[in-house]
């Protein structure tokens, strides 16, 4: 019984570590032990994504009772951005500055490390947010909650898949490097299974378009990162999360156009 309790406590600590890193939810329980769990907590990224999506979907569904869909779409985007402290949007902006630069690899990495946002980064963030807003307002209101649920779930799954498929690009390391371990592929496999089953059970009819869209975005973006940077960084992990969330929203809309 003691062994089971210890295992549950360790799993709970790893989940809390993932939750503290990916969100602003104020859970301080044993936060001082986070460095011990960074390497093992990515397996819970998909659970955190599902939690964010669940809260967002419930909130969006309730708000639709009182507000028109465009207002709810904006509020949903604000929630998805600020629940993570805009961490992934920051990564998207930095990735835009670096990847869209014509500089050599090392200079691109230096640009991405600069905390100041450049013109290209701002343009990319605006385009992504506009695409999300357009998709969320174009779909039937009854589908909005589903889309909001799967957006963060797919985004965190994409982070794991990128970690499993690309090496870390910075030789000196970085915050993203903390989560790179030999178990990255296992965590990615769990994420794919969870996302696929979730689409099949909760959103039948949407699964194939969403998975096809996500696969295309991941392949193209990760190949670009590999060619331009030599791998992934913390910023590109944030960027792939945002791009995957956008893809889910757009493909949910496309589903209704096609079927």
Short mmCIF file of C-alpha atoms in Angstrom, two decimals:
data_model
loop_
_atom_site.label_atom_id
_atom_site.label_comp_id
_atom_site.label_asym_id
_atom_site.label_seq_id
_atom_site.Cartn_x
_atom_site.Cartn_y
_atom_site.Cartn_z
CA UNK A 1 0.00 0.00 0.00
CA UNK A 2 2.89 2.34 0.86
CA UNK A 3 4.46 1.78 -2.58
CA UNK A 4 1.18 2.63 -4.32
CA UNK A 5 0.80 5.80 -2.28
CA UNK A 6 4.35 6.83 -3.09
CA UNK A 7 3.76 6.23 -6.81
CA UNK A 8 0.56 8.28 -6.76
CA UNK A 9 2.38 11.09 -4.94
CA UNK A 10 5.18 11.11 -7.52
CA UNK A 11 2.69 11.14 -10.41
CA UNK A 12 0.78 13.97 -8.76
CA UNK A 13 3.99 15.97 -8.33
CA UNK A 14 4.90 15.47 -12.00
CA UNK A 15 1.44 16.58 -13.07
CA UNK A 16 1.74 19.70 -10.89
CA UNK A 17 5.16 20.44 -12.37
CA UNK A 18 3.68 20.28 -15.88
CA UNK A 19 0.72 22.39 -14.77
CA UNK A 20 2.93 25.08 -13.24
CA UNK A 21 5.12 25.26 -16.34
CA UNK A 22 2.31 25.33 -18.91
CA UNK A 23 -0.24 27.46 -17.05
CA UNK A 24 -0.64 30.26 -14.52
CA UNK A 25 -2.86 28.11 -12.29
CA UNK A 26 -1.57 28.86 -8.77
CA UNK A 27 -0.64 25.48 -7.32
CA UNK A 28 2.28 25.77 -4.91
CA UNK A 29 2.23 22.22 -3.53
CA UNK A 30 5.87 21.01 -3.47
CA UNK A 31 6.87 23.50 -6.13
CA UNK A 32 10.42 23.50 -4.78
CA UNK A 33 10.81 19.95 -6.12
CA UNK A 34 10.02 20.88 -9.74
CA UNK A 35 13.65 20.53 -10.97
CA UNK A 36 13.52 16.85 -10.00
CA UNK A 37 10.45 16.26 -12.17
CA UNK A 38 11.12 18.29 -15.32
CA UNK A 39 12.46 15.26 -17.19
CA UNK A 40 9.44 13.08 -16.36
CA UNK A 41 6.57 15.58 -16.44
CA UNK A 42 6.10 15.92 -20.26
CA UNK A 43 3.92 12.81 -20.27
CA UNK A 44 1.36 14.99 -18.46
CA UNK A 45 1.45 17.80 -21.06
CA UNK A 46 -1.52 16.25 -22.86
CA UNK A 47 -3.46 16.06 -19.57
CA UNK A 48 -2.77 19.74 -18.96
CA UNK A 49 -3.94 20.48 -22.50
CA UNK A 50 -7.15 18.58 -21.86
CA UNK A 51 -7.68 20.47 -18.59
CA UNK A 52 -7.20 23.84 -20.31
CA UNK A 53 -9.50 22.75 -23.11
CA UNK A 54 -12.15 21.52 -20.71
CA UNK A 55 -12.22 24.79 -18.79
CA UNK A 56 -12.22 26.79 -22.01
CA UNK A 57 -14.98 24.72 -23.63
CA UNK A 58 -17.24 24.92 -20.56
CA UNK A 59 -16.67 28.66 -20.27
CA UNK A 60 -17.34 29.24 -23.98
CA UNK A 61 -20.55 27.19 -23.86
CA UNK A 62 -21.84 29.19 -20.90
CA UNK A 63 -20.84 32.54 -22.43
CA UNK A 64 -22.77 31.74 -25.61
CA UNK A 65 -25.96 31.94 -23.55
CA UNK A 66 -25.32 35.62 -22.90
CA UNK A 67 -23.05 36.92 -25.67
CA UNK A 68 -22.89 36.70 -29.49
CA UNK A 69 -20.40 34.27 -30.98
CA UNK A 70 -17.76 36.86 -32.06
CA UNK A 71 -17.52 38.12 -28.46
CA UNK A 72 -17.20 34.57 -27.12
CA UNK A 73 -14.52 33.84 -29.72
CA UNK A 74 -12.44 36.79 -28.51
CA UNK A 75 -12.90 35.83 -24.86
CA UNK A 76 -11.91 32.25 -25.66
CA UNK A 77 -8.74 33.43 -27.38
CA UNK A 78 -7.92 35.64 -24.40
CA UNK A 79 -8.35 32.66 -22.09
CA UNK A 80 -6.16 30.37 -24.21
CA UNK A 81 -3.44 33.03 -24.39
CA UNK A 82 -3.36 34.15 -20.79
CA UNK A 83 -3.85 30.75 -19.11
CA UNK A 84 -0.27 30.05 -20.22
CA UNK A 85 1.01 33.54 -19.50
CA UNK A 86 1.25 34.14 -23.28
CA UNK A 87 4.26 31.79 -23.20
CA UNK A 88 3.46 30.16 -26.54
CA UNK A 89 2.57 33.43 -28.27
CA UNK A 90 5.94 34.78 -27.14
CA UNK A 91 7.61 31.73 -28.67
CA UNK A 92 5.64 32.27 -31.88
CA UNK A 93 6.79 35.89 -32.08
CA UNK A 94 10.44 34.99 -31.46
CA UNK A 95 10.24 32.14 -33.98
CA UNK A 96 8.79 34.50 -36.57
CA UNK A 97 11.68 36.91 -36.08
CA UNK A 98 14.28 34.14 -36.36
CA UNK A 99 12.86 31.81 -38.99
CA UNK A 100 11.84 34.62 -41.33
CA UNK A 101 15.27 36.19 -41.11
CA UNK A 102 17.76 35.62 -43.92
CA UNK A 103 20.62 35.39 -41.42
CA UNK A 104 22.79 32.29 -40.79
CA UNK A 105 21.75 29.71 -38.19
CA UNK A 106 23.64 31.13 -35.21
CA UNK A 107 22.40 34.65 -35.87
CA UNK A 108 18.83 33.38 -36.17
CA UNK A 109 19.15 31.70 -32.78
CA UNK A 110 20.54 34.92 -31.32
CA UNK A 111 17.63 36.91 -32.74
CA UNK A 112 15.16 34.44 -31.21
CA UNK A 113 16.84 34.79 -27.82
CA UNK A 114 16.23 38.55 -27.82
CA UNK A 115 13.22 39.32 -25.63
CA UNK A 116 12.21 42.23 -27.86
CA UNK A 117 9.64 41.43 -30.56
CA UNK A 118 10.53 42.39 -34.10
CA UNK A 119 8.26 43.36 -36.97
CA UNK A 120 8.03 39.86 -38.44
CA UNK A 121 7.21 38.31 -35.08
CA UNK A 122 4.39 40.79 -34.50
CA UNK A 123 2.99 40.19 -38.00
CA UNK A 124 3.01 36.40 -37.46
CA UNK A 125 1.20 36.71 -34.10
CA UNK A 126 -1.45 38.99 -35.61
CA UNK A 127 -2.03 36.61 -38.54
CA UNK A 128 -2.35 33.58 -36.25
CA UNK A 129 -4.78 35.34 -33.90
CA UNK A 130 -6.86 36.57 -36.85
CA UNK A 131 -6.98 33.04 -38.29
CA UNK A 132 -8.15 31.64 -34.94
CA UNK A 133 -10.78 34.35 -34.58
CA UNK A 134 -12.05 33.89 -38.14
CA UNK A 135 -12.36 30.14 -37.68
CA UNK A 136 -14.11 30.35 -34.30
CA UNK A 137 -16.64 32.85 -35.61
CA UNK A 138 -17.27 30.95 -38.87
CA UNK A 139 -18.31 27.63 -37.30
CA UNK A 140 -21.78 26.88 -35.92
CA UNK A 141 -22.14 28.00 -32.27
CA UNK A 142 -22.73 24.42 -31.12
CA UNK A 143 -19.26 23.48 -32.36
CA UNK A 144 -17.36 26.31 -30.70
CA UNK A 145 -16.93 24.50 -27.39
CA UNK A 146 -15.57 21.39 -29.14
CA UNK A 147 -13.02 23.43 -31.06
CA UNK A 148 -11.89 25.26 -27.92
CA UNK A 149 -11.46 21.92 -26.16
CA UNK A 150 -9.28 20.36 -28.84
CA UNK A 151 -7.15 23.42 -29.60
CA UNK A 152 -4.95 23.32 -26.46
CA UNK A 153 -5.01 19.52 -26.42
CA UNK A 154 -3.60 19.42 -29.96
CA UNK A 155 -1.15 22.22 -29.19
CA UNK A 156 0.45 20.39 -26.25
CA UNK A 157 0.45 17.14 -28.24
CA UNK A 158 2.31 18.94 -31.03
CA UNK A 159 4.96 20.06 -28.54
CA UNK A 160 5.57 16.44 -27.55
CA UNK A 161 5.66 15.24 -31.16
CA UNK A 162 8.19 17.94 -32.03
CA UNK A 163 10.36 17.01 -29.07
CA UNK A 164 10.27 13.39 -30.18
CA UNK A 165 11.16 14.22 -33.78
CA UNK A 166 13.71 17.03 -33.57
CA UNK A 167 16.94 17.46 -31.58
CA UNK A 168 17.40 20.52 -29.41
CA UNK A 169 19.05 23.21 -31.51
CA UNK A 170 20.90 25.27 -28.91
CA UNK A 171 24.28 23.87 -27.90
CA UNK A 172 24.24 25.88 -24.68
CA UNK A 173 20.84 24.50 -23.73
CA UNK A 174 17.75 26.44 -22.75
CA UNK A 175 14.46 26.16 -20.94
CA UNK A 176 13.03 23.78 -23.55
CA UNK A 177 16.03 21.49 -23.10
CA UNK A 178 14.86 20.69 -19.54
CA UNK A 179 12.09 18.48 -20.96
CA UNK A 180 14.15 16.59 -23.54
CA UNK A 181 14.62 13.01 -22.30
CA UNK A 182 14.71 9.46 -23.57
CA UNK A 183 10.99 9.21 -22.76
CA UNK A 184 9.99 11.95 -25.24
CA UNK A 185 8.87 9.41 -27.82
CA UNK A 186 6.74 7.58 -25.23
CA UNK A 187 5.06 10.83 -24.20
CA UNK A 188 4.44 11.70 -27.87
CA UNK A 189 2.86 8.30 -28.53
CA UNK A 190 0.53 8.74 -25.55
CA UNK A 191 -0.43 12.19 -26.81
CA UNK A 192 -1.26 10.92 -30.30
CA UNK A 193 -3.36 8.09 -28.88
CA UNK A 194 -5.21 10.42 -26.49
CA UNK A 195 -5.87 13.03 -29.19
CA UNK A 196 -7.01 10.46 -31.76
CA UNK A 197 -9.35 8.69 -29.35
CA UNK A 198 -10.71 12.02 -28.13
CA UNK A 199 -11.56 13.11 -31.66
CA UNK A 200 -13.13 9.73 -32.47
CA UNK A 201 -15.31 9.68 -29.36
CA UNK A 202 -16.16 13.35 -28.77
CA UNK A 203 -16.02 14.79 -32.28
CA UNK A 204 -16.72 12.04 -34.81
CA UNK A 205 -16.58 13.33 -38.33
CA UNK A 206 -13.96 15.92 -37.46
CA UNK A 207 -11.10 13.57 -36.64
CA UNK A 208 -9.73 12.88 -40.12
CA UNK A 209 -9.61 16.54 -41.32
CA UNK A 210 -8.07 17.68 -38.03
CA UNK A 211 -5.43 14.95 -37.95
CA UNK A 212 -4.54 15.45 -41.62
CA UNK A 213 -4.18 19.20 -41.07
CA UNK A 214 -2.07 18.75 -37.94
CA UNK A 215 0.18 16.21 -39.66
CA UNK A 216 0.80 18.56 -42.58
CA UNK A 217 1.59 21.53 -40.32
CA UNK A 218 3.92 19.50 -38.10
CA UNK A 219 5.85 18.03 -41.04
CA UNK A 220 6.27 21.35 -42.84
CA UNK A 221 7.10 23.45 -39.78
CA UNK A 222 9.49 20.92 -38.25
CA UNK A 223 11.33 20.45 -41.54
CA UNK A 224 11.69 24.22 -41.74
CA UNK A 225 13.09 24.35 -38.19
CA UNK A 226 15.48 21.50 -38.95
CA UNK A 227 16.77 23.16 -42.11
CA UNK A 228 16.98 26.68 -40.67
CA UNK A 229 18.02 26.05 -37.05
CA UNK A 230 19.17 22.44 -36.92
CA UNK A 231 16.33 21.43 -34.61
CA UNK A 232 13.84 22.81 -32.11
CA UNK A 233 14.12 25.46 -29.40
CA UNK A 234 11.80 26.52 -26.62
CA UNK A 235 10.51 29.25 -28.93
CA UNK A 236 9.71 26.89 -31.81
CA UNK A 237 7.95 24.55 -29.37
CA UNK A 238 5.72 27.45 -28.40
CA UNK A 239 5.23 28.31 -32.06
CA UNK A 240 4.22 24.78 -33.04
CA UNK A 241 1.67 24.82 -30.20
CA UNK A 242 0.09 28.02 -31.54
CA UNK A 243 0.15 26.82 -35.14
CA UNK A 244 -1.48 23.54 -34.13
CA UNK A 245 -4.22 25.33 -32.20
CA UNK A 246 -4.89 27.45 -35.28
CA UNK A 247 -4.98 24.36 -37.50
CA UNK A 248 -7.57 22.68 -35.28
CA UNK A 249 -9.84 25.73 -35.37
CA UNK A 250 -9.52 26.07 -39.15
CA UNK A 251 -10.06 22.36 -39.83
CA UNK A 252 -13.17 22.27 -37.63
CA UNK A 253 -14.51 24.99 -39.90
CA UNK A 254 -13.39 23.22 -43.05
CA UNK A 255 -15.21 20.07 -41.94
CA UNK A 256 -18.52 21.87 -42.23
CA UNK A 257 -17.61 23.21 -45.64
CA UNK A 258 -16.77 19.75 -46.96
CA UNK A 259 -19.46 17.52 -45.43
#
